[in-house]
Coordinates of C-alpha atoms in Angstrom, one line a residue:
Chain A
M29 CA 0.0 0.0 0.0
E30 CA 3.0 2.3 0.5
V31 CA 0.8 4.7 2.7
S32 CA 3.7 6.1 4.6
S33 CA 5.9 6.8 1.6
H34 CA 3.2 9.1 0.2
W35 CA 2.2 10.6 3.5
R36 CA 5.8 11.5 4.2
V37 CA 6.0 13.9 1.2
K38 CA 2.6 15.4 1.6
Q39 CA 3.9 18.9 2.1
Q40 CA 5.8 18.7 -1.2
R41 CA 3.0 17.0 -3.1
Y42 CA 0.2 19.4 -2.0
A43 CA 2.1 22.7 -1.4
L44 CA 5.5 22.6 -3.1
I45 CA 7.3 23.1 0.1
G46 CA 11.0 22.9 -0.4
E47 CA 14.0 24.4 1.3
V48 CA 16.1 27.5 1.3
C49 CA 19.8 27.4 2.1
P50 CA 20.6 29.8 5.0
S51 CA 24.1 30.2 3.7
C52 CA 23.8 30.9 0.0
E53 CA 20.0 31.4 -0.3
A54 CA 19.6 28.8 -3.0
K55 CA 16.0 27.6 -3.3
I56 CA 15.8 23.8 -3.2
F57 CA 13.1 21.4 -4.5
P58 CA 12.7 18.6 -3.8
P59 CA 14.1 19.1 -0.3
R60 CA 17.4 17.3 0.3
D61 CA 18.7 18.9 3.6
V62 CA 22.1 19.5 2.1
C63 CA 22.5 22.5 -0.3
P64 CA 23.5 21.3 -3.8
E65 CA 25.1 24.7 -4.4
C66 CA 27.3 25.2 -1.4
G67 CA 27.2 21.9 0.5
D68 CA 25.9 23.5 3.8
E69 CA 23.0 22.2 5.8
A70 CA 19.7 23.5 4.4
K71 CA 16.7 22.6 6.4
T72 CA 14.7 25.9 6.4
H73 CA 11.3 25.4 4.8
Y74 CA 10.5 27.4 1.7
Q75 CA 7.1 27.8 0.0
F76 CA 7.5 27.9 -3.8
S77 CA 5.1 30.1 -5.8
G78 CA 4.1 27.3 -8.1
L79 CA 4.9 29.5 -11.2
G80 CA 7.3 28.4 -13.8
E81 CA 7.9 27.6 -17.4
V82 CA 8.2 24.5 -19.5
Y83 CA 11.9 23.4 -19.8
S84 CA 11.0 20.3 -21.9
Y85 CA 8.0 17.9 -22.3
T86 CA 6.9 14.7 -24.0
T87 CA 3.6 12.8 -24.5
L88 CA 3.5 9.2 -23.5
Y89 CA 1.6 6.4 -25.2
D90 CA 3.0 3.5 -23.2
A91 CA 2.5 3.9 -19.5
P92 CA 3.9 2.0 -16.5
Q93 CA 1.6 0.1 -14.2
G94 CA -0.7 2.5 -12.3
H95 CA -0.8 5.1 -15.1
E96 CA -2.5 3.1 -17.9
A97 CA -5.8 4.9 -17.4
Q98 CA -4.2 8.3 -18.1
I99 CA -2.7 7.4 -21.6
P100 CA -1.9 9.6 -23.4
Y101 CA -0.4 12.0 -20.9
T102 CA 2.1 14.8 -21.1
L103 CA 5.1 15.0 -18.8
A104 CA 7.3 18.1 -18.4
L105 CA 10.3 19.4 -16.7
V106 CA 9.2 22.7 -15.3
R107 CA 11.7 25.5 -14.4
L108 CA 10.3 27.1 -11.3
E109 CA 10.6 30.9 -11.1
E110 CA 12.7 30.4 -8.0
G111 CA 15.3 28.3 -9.9
P112 CA 14.8 24.6 -9.4
L113 CA 13.5 22.2 -12.1
V114 CA 10.6 19.9 -11.1
T115 CA 9.2 16.9 -12.9
A116 CA 5.4 16.8 -13.3
Q117 CA 2.5 16.1 -15.6
L118 CA 0.9 18.9 -17.6
T119 CA -2.9 19.1 -17.3
D120 CA -5.9 21.2 -18.5
L121 CA -4.2 21.4 -21.9
D122 CA -7.4 21.4 -24.1
D123 CA -6.2 22.3 -27.6
E124 CA -3.3 24.3 -26.3
N125 CA 0.0 24.0 -28.2
I126 CA 2.7 23.2 -25.7
E127 CA 6.0 24.9 -26.3
V128 CA 9.3 25.0 -24.5
G129 CA 9.2 28.2 -22.5
M130 CA 5.4 28.2 -22.0
P131 CA 4.4 29.8 -18.7
V132 CA 2.7 27.3 -16.4
E133 CA 1.3 27.2 -12.8
M134 CA 0.9 24.5 -10.2
V135 CA -2.5 22.8 -9.5
T136 CA -3.4 19.8 -7.4
R137 CA -4.7 16.7 -9.2
K138 CA -4.9 12.9 -8.9
L139 CA -1.4 11.5 -9.8
R140 CA -2.2 7.8 -9.8
S141 CA -4.5 5.1 -8.6
D142 CA -3.4 1.6 -7.4
G143 CA -6.4 -0.4 -8.5
E144 CA -10.0 -0.4 -7.2
R145 CA -9.0 -1.1 -3.6
G146 CA -5.7 0.8 -3.8
M147 CA -4.8 4.3 -2.8
L148 CA -5.5 7.4 -4.8
V149 CA -2.3 9.6 -4.8
Y150 CA -2.8 13.3 -5.2
G151 CA -0.2 15.9 -5.9
Y152 CA 1.1 18.7 -8.1
K153 CA 0.6 19.0 -11.8
F154 CA 1.1 22.1 -13.9
R155 CA -1.4 23.8 -16.3
P156 CA -0.9 26.7 -18.8
R157 CA -0.9 29.9 -16.7
L158 CA -4.3 31.6 -16.6
Q159 CA -4.4 35.3 -17.4
A160 CA -4.2 37.4 -14.3
A161 CA -7.6 38.5 -13.2
Chain B
M10 CA 35.3 9.4 -8.7
T11 CA 38.1 7.0 -8.4
N12 CA 41.6 8.3 -7.8
S13 CA 44.2 5.7 -7.8
N14 CA 47.4 4.6 -9.4
F15 CA 46.1 2.1 -11.8
P16 CA 46.7 -0.7 -12.2
P17 CA 48.6 -2.1 -9.3
Q18 CA 49.2 -5.2 -11.3
D19 CA 48.2 -6.4 -14.8
I20 CA 44.6 -7.7 -15.0
Y21 CA 43.3 -9.4 -18.0
I22 CA 40.1 -10.7 -19.7
I23 CA 40.9 -14.3 -20.7
G24 CA 37.6 -15.7 -21.7
V25 CA 34.2 -14.5 -22.9
G26 CA 30.8 -16.0 -23.4
M27 CA 27.5 -14.5 -24.8
T28 CA 24.0 -15.8 -25.5
P29 CA 22.0 -14.4 -28.3
A30 CA 20.0 -11.3 -27.2
G31 CA 16.3 -11.7 -27.7
E32 CA 13.3 -13.5 -26.3
H33 CA 14.3 -16.6 -24.5
W34 CA 10.9 -18.0 -23.5
E35 CA 12.4 -21.5 -23.0
K36 CA 15.2 -20.5 -20.7
S37 CA 15.1 -19.4 -17.0
L38 CA 17.3 -16.7 -15.6
R39 CA 19.8 -19.3 -14.3
E40 CA 19.9 -21.3 -17.5
L41 CA 20.5 -18.2 -19.5
A42 CA 23.4 -17.2 -17.2
L43 CA 24.9 -20.6 -17.4
D44 CA 24.9 -20.5 -21.2
A45 CA 27.3 -17.5 -21.0
M46 CA 29.4 -18.8 -18.0
I47 CA 30.3 -22.1 -19.6
P48 CA 32.0 -20.7 -22.8
A49 CA 33.8 -18.0 -20.8
R50 CA 35.3 -20.6 -18.5
Q51 CA 36.1 -22.9 -21.4
E52 CA 38.0 -20.1 -23.2
A53 CA 40.0 -19.4 -20.1
G54 CA 41.3 -23.0 -20.0
G55 CA 41.9 -24.7 -16.6
I56 CA 41.8 -21.6 -14.4
A57 CA 39.1 -21.8 -11.8
P58 CA 37.4 -18.5 -10.6
E59 CA 37.7 -17.7 -6.9
A60 CA 34.8 -15.3 -7.0
L61 CA 31.6 -14.7 -9.0
Y62 CA 30.3 -11.2 -9.6
V63 CA 26.7 -11.1 -11.0
A64 CA 25.4 -8.0 -12.8
N65 CA 21.6 -7.8 -12.8
M66 CA 19.1 -5.0 -12.5
L67 CA 15.6 -6.3 -12.2
A68 CA 15.4 -10.0 -11.2
P69 CA 13.9 -9.2 -7.8
V70 CA 11.1 -7.4 -9.5
L71 CA 10.6 -9.3 -12.8
S72 CA 11.5 -12.9 -11.7
R73 CA 10.9 -12.5 -7.9
Q74 CA 14.4 -13.7 -7.5
S75 CA 17.2 -12.0 -5.5
H76 CA 20.4 -13.6 -4.1
L77 CA 21.7 -14.3 -7.6
G78 CA 25.3 -14.7 -6.4
A79 CA 24.6 -18.0 -4.5
L80 CA 22.0 -19.1 -7.0
L81 CA 24.2 -18.9 -10.0
A82 CA 27.4 -20.0 -8.4
D83 CA 25.6 -23.2 -7.2
F84 CA 23.9 -23.8 -10.5
A85 CA 27.2 -23.5 -12.4
G86 CA 28.9 -26.0 -10.0
M87 CA 30.9 -23.5 -8.1
R88 CA 29.7 -24.0 -4.5
G89 CA 32.3 -22.8 -2.0
I90 CA 33.5 -19.7 -3.9
E91 CA 32.3 -16.2 -2.9
A92 CA 29.5 -14.6 -5.0
V93 CA 27.5 -11.4 -5.0
T94 CA 25.2 -9.3 -7.2
L95 CA 26.1 -5.8 -8.2
E96 CA 23.3 -3.4 -9.1
A97 CA 23.6 0.0 -10.6
A98 CA 20.6 0.0 -13.0
G99 CA 21.8 -0.2 -16.6
A100 CA 25.4 0.2 -15.4
S101 CA 25.3 -3.0 -13.4
G102 CA 27.4 -4.9 -16.0
G103 CA 30.2 -2.3 -15.9
M104 CA 30.0 -2.2 -12.1
A105 CA 30.4 -6.0 -11.8
L106 CA 33.4 -5.9 -14.0
R107 CA 34.8 -3.1 -12.0
H108 CA 34.3 -5.1 -8.8
A109 CA 36.2 -8.0 -10.3
V110 CA 39.0 -5.6 -11.2
M111 CA 39.0 -4.1 -7.6
A112 CA 39.0 -7.6 -6.0
I113 CA 41.9 -8.7 -8.2
A114 CA 43.8 -5.4 -7.8
S115 CA 43.5 -5.8 -4.0
G116 CA 45.2 -9.2 -4.1
L117 CA 42.3 -10.8 -2.2
V118 CA 41.1 -12.6 -5.3
R119 CA 43.3 -13.8 -8.2
S120 CA 40.6 -14.8 -10.7
A121 CA 36.9 -13.9 -11.0
L122 CA 34.0 -14.8 -13.3
V123 CA 31.7 -11.9 -14.2
V124 CA 28.2 -12.7 -15.5
G125 CA 25.6 -10.2 -16.5
V126 CA 22.1 -11.6 -16.9
E127 CA 18.6 -10.0 -17.5
K128 CA 15.3 -11.7 -18.2
F129 CA 12.6 -9.3 -19.4
S130 CA 10.3 -11.6 -21.2
E131 CA 8.7 -12.9 -17.9
R132 CA 6.4 -9.8 -17.9
V133 CA 4.1 -7.7 -20.0
S134 CA 5.2 -4.2 -21.1
S135 CA 3.4 -2.1 -18.4
E136 CA 5.1 -4.2 -15.7
I137 CA 8.5 -3.9 -17.4
E138 CA 8.1 -0.1 -17.8
A139 CA 7.2 0.1 -14.1
A140 CA 10.2 -2.1 -13.2
L141 CA 12.6 0.0 -15.3
S142 CA 11.3 3.2 -13.8
T143 CA 12.6 2.0 -10.4
A144 CA 16.0 3.3 -11.7
G145 CA 14.6 6.8 -11.4
D146 CA 13.5 8.8 -8.4
A147 CA 10.4 7.0 -7.0
D148 CA 9.1 9.9 -4.9
F149 CA 9.6 12.8 -7.4
E150 CA 9.7 11.2 -10.8
S151 CA 8.1 7.7 -11.0
V152 CA 5.0 8.8 -9.1
H153 CA 4.1 11.2 -11.9
G154 CA 4.2 8.3 -14.5
V155 CA 7.7 9.1 -15.7
T156 CA 9.4 6.3 -17.7
Q157 CA 13.0 6.0 -18.7
T158 CA 11.8 6.6 -22.3
A159 CA 10.0 9.8 -21.2
L160 CA 13.3 11.1 -19.6
A161 CA 15.2 10.5 -22.8
A162 CA 12.4 12.1 -24.9
M163 CA 12.5 15.3 -22.8
L164 CA 16.3 15.4 -23.1
M165 CA 15.9 15.0 -26.9
R166 CA 13.4 17.8 -27.2
R167 CA 15.4 20.2 -25.1
Y168 CA 18.5 19.3 -27.2
Q169 CA 16.7 20.0 -30.4
V170 CA 15.4 23.4 -29.1
E171 CA 18.6 24.5 -27.4
F172 CA 21.0 23.6 -30.2
S173 CA 18.6 24.0 -33.1
A174 CA 19.2 20.4 -34.2
P175 CA 16.9 19.1 -37.0
S176 CA 14.1 16.6 -36.3
D177 CA 16.1 13.7 -37.8
A178 CA 19.4 14.7 -36.1
F179 CA 19.6 11.4 -34.3
A180 CA 18.8 9.1 -37.2
G181 CA 22.5 8.4 -37.8
F182 CA 23.0 6.7 -34.5
S183 CA 20.2 4.3 -35.2
V184 CA 21.3 3.6 -38.8
T185 CA 24.9 3.0 -37.6
A186 CA 23.8 0.6 -34.9
H187 CA 21.6 -1.4 -37.2
A188 CA 24.3 -1.6 -39.9
N189 CA 26.7 -3.0 -37.4
G190 CA 24.1 -5.4 -35.9
A191 CA 23.7 -6.9 -39.3
G192 CA 27.1 -8.4 -38.8
N193 CA 26.5 -9.7 -35.3
P194 CA 25.0 -13.3 -35.3
L195 CA 23.9 -12.8 -31.7
A196 CA 22.0 -9.5 -32.3
M197 CA 18.2 -9.3 -31.8
F198 CA 17.9 -7.3 -35.1
Q199 CA 20.3 -8.3 -37.9
R200 CA 19.0 -6.1 -40.7
A201 CA 20.3 -2.7 -41.7
I202 CA 17.8 0.1 -41.9
K203 CA 17.6 3.1 -44.2
A204 CA 17.4 6.7 -43.0
E205 CA 13.9 6.8 -44.6
S206 CA 12.7 4.1 -42.2
Y207 CA 13.7 6.3 -39.4
Q208 CA 11.6 9.2 -40.8
R209 CA 8.5 6.9 -41.0
A210 CA 8.9 5.3 -37.6
G211 CA 6.0 5.4 -35.1
M212 CA 6.3 7.9 -32.2
V213 CA 7.0 6.3 -28.8
S214 CA 7.2 9.4 -26.7
D215 CA 7.5 12.5 -28.9
P216 CA 9.9 13.5 -30.3
L217 CA 11.4 10.1 -29.6
N218 CA 10.4 7.4 -32.1
M219 CA 10.7 3.6 -32.3
F220 CA 14.2 3.9 -33.9
D221 CA 15.5 6.1 -31.2
A222 CA 14.8 3.5 -28.5
A223 CA 16.5 0.2 -28.0
P224 CA 14.4 -2.9 -27.5
M225 CA 14.6 -4.7 -24.2
A226 CA 16.1 -8.2 -24.6
D227 CA 16.8 -11.3 -22.5
G228 CA 20.4 -12.1 -22.5
A229 CA 23.5 -13.1 -20.6
A230 CA 27.2 -12.4 -21.1
A231 CA 30.2 -13.6 -19.1
L232 CA 33.9 -12.8 -18.7
M233 CA 36.8 -14.6 -17.0
V234 CA 39.1 -12.0 -15.4
A235 CA 42.4 -12.9 -13.8
A236 CA 45.7 -11.4 -12.5
G237 CA 48.6 -11.7 -15.0
D238 CA 50.6 -14.2 -12.8
A239 CA 47.5 -16.5 -12.4
I240 CA 47.1 -17.0 -16.2
P241 CA 48.3 -20.3 -17.7
A242 CA 50.8 -19.8 -20.5
D243 CA 48.8 -21.7 -23.1
S244 CA 45.7 -19.5 -23.3
R245 CA 43.7 -20.2 -26.5
Y246 CA 43.2 -16.5 -27.4
P247 CA 45.3 -13.4 -26.9
K248 CA 44.7 -12.0 -23.4
I249 CA 43.1 -8.6 -23.2
R250 CA 44.5 -6.1 -20.7
I251 CA 42.1 -4.0 -18.6
A252 CA 44.0 -0.7 -18.8
A253 CA 41.5 1.5 -16.9
S254 CA 38.5 1.1 -14.7
S255 CA 36.5 4.0 -13.3
A256 CA 33.0 4.9 -12.1
A257 CA 31.3 8.2 -11.3
V258 CA 27.7 9.2 -10.5
D259 CA 25.5 12.2 -11.1
A260 CA 22.1 13.0 -9.5
V261 CA 19.5 10.3 -10.3
A262 CA 16.7 12.7 -11.2
L263 CA 17.2 15.0 -14.2
H264 CA 15.5 17.8 -12.3
D265 CA 18.3 17.7 -9.7
R266 CA 21.0 18.4 -12.3
R267 CA 22.4 21.8 -12.9
D268 CA 22.3 21.2 -16.7
P269 CA 20.4 18.0 -17.8
L270 CA 22.1 18.1 -21.2
D271 CA 25.5 17.7 -19.6
F272 CA 26.2 14.0 -18.7
S273 CA 28.7 14.9 -16.0
A274 CA 29.2 11.3 -14.8
V275 CA 30.2 10.4 -18.4
R276 CA 32.7 13.3 -18.4
D277 CA 34.1 12.4 -15.0
S278 CA 34.5 8.7 -15.6
T279 CA 35.9 9.0 -19.1
A280 CA 38.5 11.6 -18.1
E281 CA 39.6 9.4 -15.2
A282 CA 39.8 6.3 -17.4
L283 CA 41.9 8.0 -20.0
K284 CA 44.2 9.3 -17.3
Q285 CA 44.6 5.8 -15.8
A286 CA 45.4 4.3 -19.3
R287 CA 47.7 7.2 -20.1
L288 CA 45.9 7.6 -23.4
E289 CA 44.6 10.6 -25.3
R290 CA 41.0 10.6 -26.6
D291 CA 42.1 10.1 -30.2
Q292 CA 44.1 7.0 -29.3
I293 CA 40.9 5.1 -28.7
D294 CA 40.1 2.8 -31.7
L295 CA 36.5 2.0 -30.8
F296 CA 34.0 3.2 -28.2
E297 CA 31.2 1.0 -27.0
V298 CA 28.8 3.7 -25.8
H299 CA 25.5 3.2 -23.9
D300 CA 23.0 3.7 -26.7
R301 CA 19.7 2.7 -25.1
Y302 CA 18.4 5.9 -26.7
T303 CA 20.0 7.7 -29.6
I304 CA 20.1 11.0 -27.6
Y305 CA 22.3 9.2 -25.0
S306 CA 24.9 8.4 -27.7
A307 CA 25.0 12.1 -28.6
L308 CA 25.2 13.4 -25.0
T309 CA 27.9 10.7 -24.3
L310 CA 30.1 11.7 -27.2
E311 CA 29.8 15.4 -26.2
A312 CA 30.5 14.8 -22.5
A313 CA 33.4 12.5 -23.3
G314 CA 34.9 15.3 -25.4
Y315 CA 34.6 13.8 -28.9
A316 CA 32.2 16.5 -30.1
E317 CA 31.2 20.1 -29.1
R318 CA 28.0 20.5 -27.3
G319 CA 25.0 20.3 -29.7
K320 CA 27.2 18.8 -32.5
A321 CA 27.7 15.0 -31.8
W322 CA 24.8 14.0 -34.1
Q323 CA 26.8 15.3 -37.0
L324 CA 29.5 12.6 -36.3
A325 CA 26.8 9.9 -36.9
Q326 CA 25.4 11.7 -39.9
N327 CA 28.9 12.0 -41.5
G328 CA 29.8 8.4 -40.9
Q329 CA 32.6 9.2 -38.4
V330 CA 31.2 6.7 -35.9
S331 CA 30.6 3.9 -38.5
L332 CA 32.9 0.8 -38.6
N333 CA 35.3 2.5 -41.0
G334 CA 35.1 6.0 -39.4
S335 CA 37.6 7.6 -37.1
L336 CA 35.7 6.5 -33.9
P337 CA 33.5 3.4 -34.5
I338 CA 30.8 3.1 -31.8
T339 CA 28.3 0.3 -31.0
T340 CA 30.3 -2.0 -33.3
F341 CA 28.2 -5.1 -32.5
G342 CA 25.0 -3.1 -32.9
G343 CA 24.9 -1.7 -29.4
S344 CA 21.7 -1.8 -27.3
K345 CA 19.7 -0.6 -30.4
A346 CA 20.4 -3.6 -32.6
R347 CA 21.9 -6.2 -30.4
G348 CA 19.1 -5.6 -27.9
D349 CA 19.2 -3.8 -24.5
T350 CA 20.0 -6.5 -21.9
G351 CA 19.6 -4.2 -18.9
G352 CA 22.2 -5.1 -16.2
A353 CA 24.0 -7.4 -18.7
N354 CA 24.8 -4.6 -21.2
G355 CA 28.2 -3.7 -19.7
V356 CA 29.3 -7.3 -19.8
Y357 CA 28.2 -7.6 -23.4
Q358 CA 30.2 -4.5 -24.2
A359 CA 33.3 -5.9 -22.6
A360 CA 32.9 -9.3 -24.4
E361 CA 32.3 -7.5 -27.7
A362 CA 35.3 -5.2 -27.3
T363 CA 37.4 -8.3 -26.4
L364 CA 36.5 -10.0 -29.6
Q365 CA 37.4 -6.8 -31.6
L366 CA 40.8 -6.6 -29.9
Q367 CA 41.4 -10.3 -30.5
G368 CA 40.5 -10.0 -34.2
R369 CA 37.5 -12.4 -33.7
A370 CA 34.7 -10.0 -34.7
G371 CA 34.1 -11.4 -38.2
E372 CA 32.5 -9.1 -40.7
I373 CA 32.2 -6.3 -38.2
Q374 CA 36.0 -6.4 -37.3
I375 CA 37.7 -3.1 -36.9
R376 CA 41.0 -3.3 -38.6
N377 CA 44.1 -3.0 -36.3
A378 CA 41.9 -2.3 -33.2
K379 CA 44.3 -2.0 -30.3
T380 CA 42.4 0.1 -27.7
A381 CA 38.7 0.0 -26.9
M382 CA 36.7 2.1 -24.5
I383 CA 33.5 0.7 -23.1
Q384 CA 30.9 2.6 -21.0
A385 CA 27.8 1.4 -19.2
L386 CA 25.3 4.0 -18.0
G387 CA 22.6 3.6 -15.3
G388 CA 19.4 5.5 -15.7
A389 CA 19.6 8.8 -17.6
G390 CA 23.4 8.9 -17.2
A391 CA 23.2 8.9 -13.4
T392 CA 25.9 6.2 -13.1
A393 CA 28.7 5.9 -15.6
V394 CA 31.3 3.1 -15.5
T395 CA 34.1 3.2 -18.0
H396 CA 36.8 0.6 -18.9
I397 CA 39.6 0.8 -21.4
L398 CA 40.8 -2.5 -22.8
T399 CA 44.0 -3.0 -24.8
G400 CA 45.2 -5.8 -27.0
S401 CA 48.2 -7.7 -25.6
E402 CA 50.7 -6.3 -28.2
T403 CA 50.3 -2.9 -26.5
A404 CA 50.3 -4.3 -23.0

């Protein structure tokens, strides 16, 4: 069931909570406790804005177990405004043409389901950024 | 990164064995491994291995079988020796060879058998995809439905955008691998393809098409490795010296890398290997790269210093990496045409390079091949294990 492994990262999955390095101020996602830039300890929580742009993307027609129902789906590497890259699905695409550099924003969606009696795993996906109201 | 005076003593490959790569429905994991171990031991003559290093990536998932060291040593009639599995995803084969080298270099072991084995055909494709994706980051990649193919596809798109490479830029790697595979009787695909076939191929994960991705194949390969003073004088074939052995890692997840298009583990382990062998890049006669995806061949050649960034695809397009080019790669077809045998890949590469250096490669023989570099990658270049082999004339 892997309940604890999903529960453990709920702050990341639901709210894009990463870390900021107290020494060099690098923003870190996913959290890793040791700053990849300067090597110092970095355990200070940091809330990412959820805004970014598409670094690269692909659409899959062959899915691994647990994702068959989503085929075809589009995955992306998103460059967050604060610096880090994050791997996630793109969603709410409608007829939108995806492009490298396209602005996107984080939303919460169902990531996978482990069968009828299995868990539903929720977390971040990214959609084309809506026009500011 | 390794940092040693290499080698403390001369270490050689003195026997190789390979099964055909493909779908071996009739063979179990252990039977397949045995089919490679027997010829490797026979070629080495009377020398008995003191240790068995098994390279395997997915048997615990795909065959519900771990503990392959004891299982295979017993099945091959070698009870009593030491045996263990080495796992570094697709780099497992290179890593198992490196452990044989380290064991022999330490003096604790004088001869070792290395066997790489992988059995994919036990499962359907969605289960294989899920198993292969365990080489990525489970919490932050795989949970989103990321596959190894999707990672390669995203690298390929970014490469095309960043370097303005044409849509058929990578065709040359596929054409080269298939041309070479046509001369390898053990290859899964033994027919050359035309550039037009690449253009027409079905999309797997855009922009990555069927000819950009290697097929997963069952297979096993084995090597007998020994210290120079443990080798009988009457070996059947020229012994092949292991002139360098090095390994380096990068972040597992692409999103954790400073520049995903820079395969830094390749750069680090290649530089270290060349230093150990006291060779310059252009003294390498053939380079068995990890070509599970065509984009990996390009990123490898660039990180290893054989091409400028964004330009390696031109080497394939111009024929420079073909059998008669300045730096032949994937000379037995690589993963693309031989078949990708997962954790066994690195052992196949070593066996194939050995045949090239011994002059036993048949119609795909590289003339006067004296030095070969082989490189096994795990995941999207997260682990790189590099070896340099030299023919005995130059030893």
